[in-house]
């Protein structure tokens, strides 16, 4: 018998629960349907995996590397011969992950603490990585950045920099880290890549407001919700922003570098059983996973990571694509995600916010 505690009952009566249950399911089914239709009509665009020359010791950074999809990606990229930098916010979890992987004979591993909810922490991370590359005698560059870290926060709180925690982590953290690390990616001795881990849930958003306010605390007009924090919608918004940023960065980089020395792709893993639902009442997440499993839609991290690895190893001309479904397949994301006007607004607002913070009294950083 299903026993629901008070917390679970409150959750069921929230608008976010119904958005997750209905809109996210339709978005996911829509994504798979599109994949099938493209496949049947021969329209699927696939990219091969280019296996790196391990003797060159390519370096990759994976955020959120201590659990779920991040940890699965670490294992795959170690197998591909990458020197993997694990970026996580808990030094205990990082040490544990490195120790476990090290016991299996992996030596090309390095861990660094970084909190994507704090610009200070990201600046320190960048300096530590640069110093470590020098101390290790490695080329002063990185070949791959996977912006994987993300949260599904069910209650509202703010980051140290004053952002809504979910937008701050899922979007602004990835945006800021990418900007800080761009010089290292540009300096690569071979084509380098950025992979942003987004989600099919972005399809649930049909209209969007982009302003400094929506990017920091969330726009109360769009996010109006009689029943508390509109967590499902803000999660979708953060993932849509990350996707639009991927496309806009691709366009911006193309202007100066049509051969894609630095390429940018988005990867959508589908539904994967990880720690992402940790803030959702346990009885609800267990029930959701059971239903998804019965419907054949639930994947293990080892399966779900395939779209991320497809994107990470794709050739440079895959830049600007959306990987979904594994097997090197790409598909179209929502029509809204390709809206150039909104993407440019997002780009301008995000840059303004980042540079305001960086030129503030505590920082002396010049973005390149
Ligand atoms: N699972 C799915 O069904 C699914 C579907 C679509 C997209 N995604 C996306 O896939 C990505 C990976 O999620 P997952 O499913 O593997 O969930 P997960 O197991 O919860 O992993 C998320 C990782 O992000 C890290 N993280 C969270 N906040 C951070 C911060 N402020 N600074 C640095 N690291 C932070 C977490 O670190 P701690 O362990 O320290 O908290 C954790 O390692 C996320 O972006 C998620 O949105 C997941």
PDB file of C-alpha atoms and ligand atoms in Angstrom, residues 63-70 87-90 93 114-118 147-151 169-170 197-200 235 239 242 267-278 289 308, ligand 1:
ATOM      1  CA  UNK A  63      31.196  19.490 -13.197  1.00  0.00           C
ATOM      2  CA  UNK A  64      28.939  17.552 -10.837  1.00  0.00           C
ATOM      3  CA  UNK A  65      31.354  14.648 -11.233  1.00  0.00           C
ATOM      4  CA  UNK A  66      30.665  12.879  -7.946  1.00  0.00           C
ATOM      5  CA  UNK A  67      27.306  11.341  -8.739  1.00  0.00           C
ATOM      6  CA  UNK A  68      24.805  10.281 -11.366  1.00  0.00           C
ATOM      7  CA  UNK A  69      25.507  11.266 -14.962  1.00  0.00           C
ATOM      8  CA  UNK A  70      28.682  13.190 -14.070  1.00  0.00           C
ATOM      9  CA  UNK A  87      34.778  19.282 -10.279  1.00  0.00           C
ATOM     10  CA  UNK A  88      32.416  18.989  -7.333  1.00  0.00           C
ATOM     11  CA  UNK A  89      31.282  21.021  -4.389  1.00  0.00           C
ATOM     12  CA  UNK A  90      32.079  18.461  -1.674  1.00  0.00           C
ATOM     13  CA  UNK A  93      32.668  13.157  -2.133  1.00  0.00           C
ATOM     14  CA  UNK A 114      34.019  24.271  -7.046  1.00  0.00           C
ATOM     15  CA  UNK A 115      30.633  25.612  -6.080  1.00  0.00           C
ATOM     16  CA  UNK A 116      28.737  26.749  -9.159  1.00  0.00           C
ATOM     17  CA  UNK A 117      26.530  28.856  -6.940  1.00  0.00           C
ATOM     18  CA  UNK A 118      29.495  31.127  -6.133  1.00  0.00           C
ATOM     19  CA  UNK A 147      28.747  21.583 -17.772  1.00  0.00           C
ATOM     20  CA  UNK A 148      26.837  18.771 -16.120  1.00  0.00           C
ATOM     21  CA  UNK A 149      26.134  19.936 -12.546  1.00  0.00           C
ATOM     22  CA  UNK A 150      22.522  20.758 -11.875  1.00  0.00           C
ATOM     23  CA  UNK A 151      19.794  20.692  -9.254  1.00  0.00           C
ATOM     24  CA  UNK A 169      23.435  26.736 -10.415  1.00  0.00           C
ATOM     25  CA  UNK A 170      21.882  25.305 -13.582  1.00  0.00           C
ATOM     26  CA  UNK A 197      23.808  19.130 -20.184  1.00  0.00           C
ATOM     27  CA  UNK A 198      20.260  20.321 -20.624  1.00  0.00           C
ATOM     28  CA  UNK A 199      16.881  18.593 -20.475  1.00  0.00           C
ATOM     29  CA  UNK A 200      13.775  17.699 -22.494  1.00  0.00           C
ATOM     30  CA  UNK A 235      13.930  24.185 -13.562  1.00  0.00           C
ATOM     31  CA  UNK A 239      17.504  24.436 -18.759  1.00  0.00           C
ATOM     32  CA  UNK A 242      21.359  26.868 -20.826  1.00  0.00           C
ATOM     33  CA  UNK A 267      23.163  17.061 -24.589  1.00  0.00           C
ATOM     34  CA  UNK A 268      19.860  15.772 -23.238  1.00  0.00           C
ATOM     35  CA  UNK A 269      20.124  12.442 -21.383  1.00  0.00           C
ATOM     36  CA  UNK A 270      16.356  11.700 -21.191  1.00  0.00           C
ATOM     37  CA  UNK A 271      15.120  10.371 -17.836  1.00  0.00           C
ATOM     38  CA  UNK A 272      17.828   8.825 -15.692  1.00  0.00           C
ATOM     39  CA  UNK A 273      17.712   7.370 -12.179  1.00  0.00           C
ATOM     40  CA  UNK A 274      20.178   9.593 -10.279  1.00  0.00           C
ATOM     41  CA  UNK A 275      20.213  11.864  -7.254  1.00  0.00           C
ATOM     42  CA  UNK A 276      18.440  14.693  -9.133  1.00  0.00           C
ATOM     43  CA  UNK A 277      15.149  14.102  -7.258  1.00  0.00           C
ATOM     44  CA  UNK A 278      16.777  14.282  -3.833  1.00  0.00           C
ATOM     45  CA  UNK A 289      10.704   6.078 -10.942  1.00  0.00           C
ATOM     46  CA  UNK A 308      26.631  13.354 -23.282  1.00  0.00           C
TER      47      UNK A 308
HETATM   48  N1  LIG B   1      18.506  12.577 -14.087  1.00  0.00           N
HETATM   49  C1  LIG B   1      17.733  12.974 -15.085  1.00  0.00           C
HETATM   50  O1  LIG B   1      16.679  12.377 -15.386  1.00  0.00           O
HETATM   51  C2  LIG B   1      18.134  14.169 -15.901  1.00  0.00           C
HETATM   52  C3  LIG B   1      17.374  14.461 -17.041  1.00  0.00           C
HETATM   53  C4  LIG B   1      17.737  15.556 -17.826  1.00  0.00           C
HETATM   54  C5  LIG B   1      18.808  16.335 -17.448  1.00  0.00           C
HETATM   55  N2  LIG B   1      19.509  16.035 -16.303  1.00  0.00           N
HETATM   56  C6  LIG B   1      20.635  16.898 -15.948  1.00  0.00           C
HETATM   57  O2  LIG B   1      21.783  16.105 -15.794  1.00  0.00           O
HETATM   58  C7  LIG B   1      22.714  16.770 -14.945  1.00  0.00           C
HETATM   59  C8  LIG B   1      23.286  15.793 -13.944  1.00  0.00           C
HETATM   60  O3  LIG B   1      22.274  15.452 -13.028  1.00  0.00           O
HETATM   61  P1  LIG B   1      22.083  14.001 -12.407  1.00  0.00           P
HETATM   62  O4  LIG B   1      20.800  13.503 -12.912  1.00  0.00           O
HETATM   63  O5  LIG B   1      23.297  13.179 -12.564  1.00  0.00           O
HETATM   64  O6  LIG B   1      21.829  14.369 -10.877  1.00  0.00           O
HETATM   65  P2  LIG B   1      22.761  14.221  -9.581  1.00  0.00           P
HETATM   66  O7  LIG B   1      23.099  12.794  -9.367  1.00  0.00           O
HETATM   67  O8  LIG B   1      22.009  14.920  -8.505  1.00  0.00           O
HETATM   68  O9  LIG B   1      24.067  15.010  -9.967  1.00  0.00           O
HETATM   69  C9  LIG B   1      24.120  16.407  -9.950  1.00  0.00           C
HETATM   70  C10 LIG B   1      25.526  16.826  -9.628  1.00  0.00           C
HETATM   71  O10 LIG B   1      25.596  18.256  -9.624  1.00  0.00           O
HETATM   72  C11 LIG B   1      26.320  18.648  -8.475  1.00  0.00           C
HETATM   73  N3  LIG B   1      25.981  20.005  -8.041  1.00  0.00           N
HETATM   74  C12 LIG B   1      24.793  20.465  -7.649  1.00  0.00           C
HETATM   75  N4  LIG B   1      24.888  21.752  -7.287  1.00  0.00           N
HETATM   76  C13 LIG B   1      26.183  22.116  -7.460  1.00  0.00           C
HETATM   77  C14 LIG B   1      26.915  23.302  -7.237  1.00  0.00           C
HETATM   78  N5  LIG B   1      26.344  24.410  -6.752  1.00  0.00           N
HETATM   79  N6  LIG B   1      28.229  23.309  -7.504  1.00  0.00           N
HETATM   80  C15 LIG B   1      28.839  22.199  -7.998  1.00  0.00           C
HETATM   81  N7  LIG B   1      28.208  21.042  -8.210  1.00  0.00           N
HETATM   82  C16 LIG B   1      26.890  20.997  -7.943  1.00  0.00           C
HETATM   83  C17 LIG B   1      25.940  17.651  -7.425  1.00  0.00           C
HETATM   84  O11 LIG B   1      26.886  17.687  -6.384  1.00  0.00           O
HETATM   85  P3  LIG B   1      26.515  17.184  -4.890  1.00  0.00           P
HETATM   86  O12 LIG B   1      26.553  15.693  -4.967  1.00  0.00           O
HETATM   87  O13 LIG B   1      27.571  17.787  -4.050  1.00  0.00           O
HETATM   88  O14 LIG B   1      25.139  17.710  -4.588  1.00  0.00           O
HETATM   89  C18 LIG B   1      25.953  16.357  -8.227  1.00  0.00           C
HETATM   90  O15 LIG B   1      27.255  15.842  -8.309  1.00  0.00           O
HETATM   91  C19 LIG B   1      21.950  17.922 -14.322  1.00  0.00           C
HETATM   92  O16 LIG B   1      22.297  19.125 -14.983  1.00  0.00           O
HETATM   93  C20 LIG B   1      20.498  17.589 -14.603  1.00  0.00           C
HETATM   94  O17 LIG B   1      19.689  18.740 -14.677  1.00  0.00           O
HETATM   95  C21 LIG B   1      19.190  14.973 -15.532  1.00  0.00           C
END
